[in-house]
Amino acid sequence: MVPTLHDGDVVLAVPGLRPRDGAVALVRWPARPDQLSVKRLALRFPDDDDAADDAAAHWFAVGDAPTASTDSRTLGPAVALAVVTHRLWPRPGRLPRR
């Protein structure tokens, strides 16, 4: 997620917030269920637009450095578990949306 986040940054991830396009989120890949990643939500898959449960929706999730990121282009759709709203350390502040 460089340049937005760097290895070792401590973030606040809030479960229950409605994920939106452009938000940074903690995601799980169905293709790799044991792996959690922090990625930017680029697009909600159209099949899920009418999903009653936002937690079940699938997203096209990408890193902010596309040439150096393993993301939905490789792993397929992701499930957003929580929305990352703030960096707590080392430079505290709200994360930007794109």
XYZ file of C-alpha atoms in Angstrom:
98
model
C 0.000 0.000 0.000
C 2.996 2.280 -0.418
C 2.834 5.300 -0.547
C -0.329 5.421 1.613
C 0.882 2.855 4.153
C 4.262 1.289 4.873
C 5.314 -1.974 6.502
C 5.068 -1.523 10.253
C 2.364 1.174 10.195
C -0.292 0.640 12.863
C -3.823 1.264 11.583
C -7.368 1.383 12.922
C -9.632 -1.086 11.088
C -13.326 -0.720 11.933
C -15.586 -3.719 11.276
C -19.183 -2.860 10.497
C -18.500 0.323 8.508
C -19.993 0.131 5.033
C -17.191 -0.385 2.501
C -17.130 2.094 -0.390
C -15.191 2.442 -3.623
C -11.829 4.065 -2.896
C -11.724 3.084 0.783
C -8.785 1.233 2.317
C -9.909 -2.052 3.862
C -8.751 -5.186 5.610
C -9.590 -7.923 3.113
C -9.574 -11.710 2.934
C -9.039 -13.591 -0.305
C -11.286 -16.666 -0.839
C -8.370 -18.076 -2.857
C -6.131 -17.716 0.254
C -8.440 -17.821 3.299
C -5.566 -17.677 5.809
C -4.153 -14.441 4.354
C -5.317 -10.985 5.411
C -4.260 -7.906 3.457
C -4.804 -4.160 3.535
C -5.871 -2.968 0.077
C -7.849 -0.220 -1.615
C -11.361 -1.181 -2.712
C -11.598 -0.299 -6.380
C -14.897 -1.817 -7.485
C -17.714 -3.864 -5.990
C -18.527 -6.851 -8.168
C -21.878 -6.259 -9.946
C -23.292 -9.639 -8.842
C -23.173 -8.351 -5.282
C -24.918 -4.971 -5.762
C -28.137 -6.351 -4.322
C -26.487 -8.403 -1.571
C -28.369 -7.865 1.672
C -25.206 -8.431 3.704
C -22.337 -6.051 2.844
C -19.936 -8.440 4.548
C -20.678 -11.038 1.862
C -19.937 -8.675 -1.046
C -16.871 -9.245 -3.186
C -14.549 -6.430 -4.224
C -11.822 -5.828 -6.767
C -9.120 -4.772 -4.299
C -5.772 -3.298 -5.360
C -2.595 -1.955 -3.825
C -1.599 1.683 -4.261
C 1.634 0.572 -5.994
C 0.179 -1.611 -8.756
C 3.483 -2.901 -10.125
C 4.556 -4.150 -6.687
C 1.224 -5.427 -5.358
C -0.349 -8.862 -5.117
C -4.058 -8.107 -5.282
C -7.295 -8.946 -7.119
C -5.469 -8.984 -10.444
C -3.712 -12.125 -9.182
C -5.960 -13.501 -6.429
C -9.433 -12.638 -7.702
C -12.208 -11.036 -5.653
C -11.718 -10.124 -2.000
C -14.121 -9.841 0.931
C -13.863 -6.604 2.947
C -13.730 -7.451 6.667
C -13.187 -3.927 8.028
C -12.636 -0.397 6.745
C -9.261 1.120 7.647
C -9.971 4.703 8.699
C -6.791 5.968 10.371
C -3.071 5.411 10.688
C -2.238 5.426 14.406
C 1.543 5.193 14.174
C 4.041 6.548 13.110
C 2.219 9.502 11.473
C -1.268 9.592 13.025
C -4.090 10.749 10.788
C -7.083 9.867 8.659
C -6.395 7.845 5.522
C -7.246 9.504 2.206
C -9.870 8.063 -0.153
C -9.185 7.972 -3.846
